[in-house]
Amino acid sequence: MTEPQTVGEMLARKGISRRALLRYAAWVTSIMALPSSMTRAMAQGIADTKRMSVIWLSCQECTACTESLTRSYSPTIDDLIFDFISLDYHEALQAAAGHQAEEARLKAMEDNKDNYVVIVDGSIPLGNMGYSTVAGHANADVLRETAEHALAVVAVGSCATWGGLPKADPNPTGAVSVSQIVRNTPIINISGCPPIPEAMTGTLAHVLAFGQIPELDHLGRPRAFFGNSIHDRCYRRPFYDKGLFAKSFDDEGARKGWCLYELGCKGPVTYNACATLKWNGGASWPVQTGHGCLGCSEPDFWDRGSFYKPLPASTEPLATPLAAGAVAGVAAGALASRAAKTRREILGAMSKPKDAADTTDKT
Amino acid sequence: MELLDFARGPALTIAFAIFAIGVAWRLSSLLFTPRPHRRAEAREGTPSDAKAFVRGVFSRFIPHKTYRDVVFANHLNAYVFHIGLFIVVFLYRPHILFIEGFTGLSWPALPNTLVYGVGLVTVVSLGVALARRMTNPVQKILTTFDDYFSWALTVLPVLTGLLVVNGIGARYETLLALHILSVCALLIWLPFGKLMHTFLFVLSRGVTSVRLSRRGATF
Amino acid sequence: MSLAPDKETTDGFIQAILAELATRLAELASTGIEAQIDLRSLPMDPPKRAALDAKLGKGDVTATIADRAGRTEVFETRYAGVWRLAHYDMHDTLLMEEIAIAPVPDILRADPTDMAEAAARLGAELALDTKKGHAND
Ligand code: HEM
Ligand code: HEM
Ligand code: SF4
């Protein structure tokens, strides 16, 4: 028999029927909030394409993104994505090593010029190229070279999208995000620490099925997953509106499931799909466990004050300008009225009798 | 998020400093001004200065019966938006948390949705005040740029606050940044225009009362 | 199953879904245009969901699709052409539910690619069997 040409043929060969693909497409269409009528087109799109060549580059990262995506402990529906893509290069998952692996990457780039997708996790150090290298090549160089002829670069996780923990003040490695290195290739940002696996696989499935990047927000994130804030979709929202807030992690309010705003929840300024998709196949999510949202999908979340400080509590010590300003103001006022007094005394000495009548009126 | 960081950081710090300098400067330069010599005798039965001062400050919270009918609607409306502003600024949980952040003080709040309602009433009431100011011939003549500007800076934080919580027009963090910046504008302007009546009403009412009491007026 | 309207089915939300269903079903009957309603993205508490299911009821056809990637339960409701689908993953976790308005839901139909592959496989098996048969002679 001939080699399967399309994903559809390949799935049929493996005994995964088109029905499974339709089920998958129905689910992806649903989580991406696409019209249900697109289910058939998505399944057809995936079935008709060639497997997509994917090159996965890992820079300064902790492998939680890969862990989140593969969830090796428990296969789920989105593992089907691995049947749709051909992971031609992944430092943590591939068996080949060293030069063999490098050759695999170069060959994939050559064979699929302008049609492969690059996934990046981790931030890129610019401080000293030696901080993070693969086979002797600096991350920045490999990324630049690999991205040049890619269809798209998918920055996965808050390190690749914003610089992440490595970039946290004082940023010892000079870490930057993918968007600061890659210039002429479209970038899709899937932020989160780690990102929601469905957001990664759904986005890939969309690119695969339609050959198109899904609609992105102003930070380059797919709107389908990052269009609403946690607060917009939070099931504790009615308590927020009623003004019922937990004041500590074990008080009555906490036990009753009240809003975690006063305990530092960053839900109102965090855009992600945790509240709707949840984690681990819909088992739970941070706010449901009783902990406020940390804001892990937003730029520089680790440098925005304590996770446990309420959102409106300023990161600046505002009492200082108030007190210093008041002291300075009083001093200025005292000096000003002193000067006025002196002037009046001089004026008074110059025109004594007339002035006396004036002052009585000017209480 | 950058605009929000700016609003929360440098903008608020600078606005707080200017606000404090301005208010302290204006109040202290008035308080340090030497009292004038009193050359005339006070009338028979004149209350002590302190008593006259306090009476003056409080008696003016209710209009004098001579004007009661003429200004009643105006007066009521002014109460509505002033109390509305107070509730919105000081009895809303996010605002209390903000104040607690730099003072350590906290107190009970009203339910958020109730505050949104009060905010709406406040905006409408401020609108009524403006409409009256622009249509009443006498008030129109007395109105200067300061009045319009002060009005605008008063209504903006309430408007933007309502936009934030309803997510109208832009994303939460952008609207919040505009909300905070509008508050900064208000704080910076307050000491230098007519909004300074927030503090000066005490002095102007008190001092007027002391002066007129000596001439036999009752408050 | 009672046909009398109860509190839940007179609920505005359920009414809206039913009205939508009626429109789509009429459209299907006259033009053949199929439609789906994604129940996963409709916020419905359990009592409302139960009320909707009670209203739709169960019709003549029930089918189960079980494959390597999961399972789908399909049944036709009391209204011909209105189907309820529930998709599960390989751990039997509910992925999503939907309503399909179609003569037959897509997922029940055999796909041309699958059929071509099956034909090839059957042909190959047959050839093999024939060869085996000859060898036994
Ligand atoms: C109905 C009217 C108002 C509403 C609904 C409203 C709403 C809000 C909200 C939701 C926050 C946000 C907190 C956060 O998540 O960080 C906030 C912050 C704040 N508001 Fe308002 N607001 C209103 C009116 C006002 C007014 C009239 C003022 C002052 C004149 C004011 C001053 C502030 C300040 C200083 C902050 C703190 C900024 C920060 O979060 O760092 N607000 N307001
Ligand atoms: C305890 C403090 C305050 C007192 C006693 C006070 C008192 C007054 C009074 C007596 C008037 C004239 C009302 C009338 O026309 O009948 C007035 C007008 C006004 N006040 Fe205040 N005020 C206070 C604080 C504030 C603050 C904090 C703001 C805004 C930030 C404010 C904004 C205004 C505005 C905009 C007007 C003019 C309304 C118009 O256009 O007619 N006031 N205030
Ligand atoms: S817990 Fe957080 S996200 Fe949920 S309502 Fe409260 S503040 Fe918003």
Short mmCIF file of C-alpha atoms in Angstrom, two decimals, chain B residues 55-140:
data_model
loop_
_atom_site.label_atom_id
_atom_site.label_comp_id
_atom_site.label_asym_id
_atom_site.label_seq_id
_atom_site.Cartn_x
_atom_site.Cartn_y
_atom_site.Cartn_z
CA ARG B 55 -23.01 77.84 63.89
CA GLY B 56 -22.15 79.36 60.56
CA VAL B 57 -20.62 76.16 59.25
CA PHE B 58 -23.66 74.08 60.14
CA SER B 59 -26.56 76.48 59.70
CA ARG B 60 -25.80 76.75 55.99
CA PHE B 61 -26.50 73.09 55.40
CA ILE B 62 -30.16 74.13 55.26
CA PRO B 63 -31.11 77.10 53.11
CA HIS B 64 -32.44 80.15 54.87
CA LYS B 65 -36.23 80.30 54.80
CA THR B 66 -36.12 83.44 52.68
CA TYR B 67 -34.68 81.43 49.79
CA ARG B 68 -36.08 78.04 50.63
CA ASP B 69 -38.72 77.91 47.92
CA VAL B 70 -36.55 79.44 45.24
CA VAL B 71 -33.55 77.16 45.65
CA PHE B 72 -35.21 74.06 47.05
CA ALA B 73 -34.89 71.90 43.93
CA ASN B 74 -31.32 73.03 43.36
CA HIS B 75 -30.38 72.41 46.89
CA LEU B 76 -31.91 68.97 46.96
CA ASN B 77 -30.11 68.08 43.75
CA ALA B 78 -26.78 69.27 45.18
CA TYR B 79 -27.37 67.01 48.18
CA VAL B 80 -28.10 64.08 45.91
CA PHE B 81 -24.85 64.26 43.98
CA HIS B 82 -22.68 65.14 46.97
CA ILE B 83 -24.03 62.21 48.99
CA GLY B 84 -23.79 60.08 45.87
CA LEU B 85 -20.13 61.00 45.46
CA PHE B 86 -19.51 60.21 49.10
CA ILE B 87 -21.14 56.78 48.86
CA VAL B 88 -19.37 55.90 45.63
CA VAL B 89 -15.95 56.99 46.81
CA PHE B 90 -16.05 55.77 50.38
CA LEU B 91 -18.56 52.94 50.63
CA TYR B 92 -17.44 50.81 47.66
CA ARG B 93 -15.28 47.82 48.49
CA PRO B 94 -12.62 48.26 45.77
CA HIS B 95 -12.17 51.89 46.84
CA ILE B 96 -11.92 50.99 50.51
CA LEU B 97 -9.29 48.38 49.62
CA PHE B 98 -7.42 51.09 47.74
CA ILE B 99 -7.51 53.42 50.75
CA GLU B 100 -6.64 50.56 53.09
CA GLY B 101 -3.61 49.93 50.91
CA PHE B 102 -1.90 53.13 51.99
CA THR B 103 -3.62 53.99 55.28
CA GLY B 104 -4.28 50.59 56.80
CA LEU B 105 -7.85 51.72 57.55
CA SER B 106 -10.88 49.70 56.58
CA TRP B 107 -14.63 49.89 57.13
CA PRO B 108 -17.80 48.18 55.92
CA ALA B 109 -18.96 48.68 52.35
CA LEU B 110 -22.26 48.62 50.48
CA PRO B 111 -23.02 45.85 47.94
CA ASN B 112 -21.30 46.60 44.63
CA THR B 113 -24.48 46.61 42.57
CA LEU B 114 -26.06 49.14 44.94
CA VAL B 115 -23.03 51.40 44.47
CA TYR B 116 -23.43 51.17 40.68
CA GLY B 117 -27.01 52.37 41.10
CA VAL B 118 -25.88 55.27 43.27
CA GLY B 119 -23.22 56.08 40.66
CA LEU B 120 -25.88 56.28 37.98
CA VAL B 121 -28.04 58.57 40.12
CA THR B 122 -24.98 60.75 40.78
CA VAL B 123 -24.25 61.15 37.08
CA VAL B 124 -27.86 62.07 36.35
CA SER B 125 -27.90 64.53 39.24
CA LEU B 126 -24.68 66.17 38.06
CA GLY B 127 -26.26 66.39 34.62
CA VAL B 128 -29.25 68.20 36.10
CA ALA B 129 -26.91 70.64 37.88
CA LEU B 130 -25.13 71.38 34.62
CA ALA B 131 -28.37 71.79 32.69
CA ARG B 132 -29.63 74.27 35.27
CA ARG B 133 -26.34 76.13 35.20
CA MET B 134 -26.57 76.49 31.45
CA THR B 135 -30.22 77.50 31.30
CA ASN B 136 -30.77 79.70 34.35
CA PRO B 137 -29.97 83.26 33.14
CA VAL B 138 -28.51 84.49 36.42
CA GLN B 139 -26.42 81.39 37.06
CA LYS B 140 -25.25 81.48 33.48
#
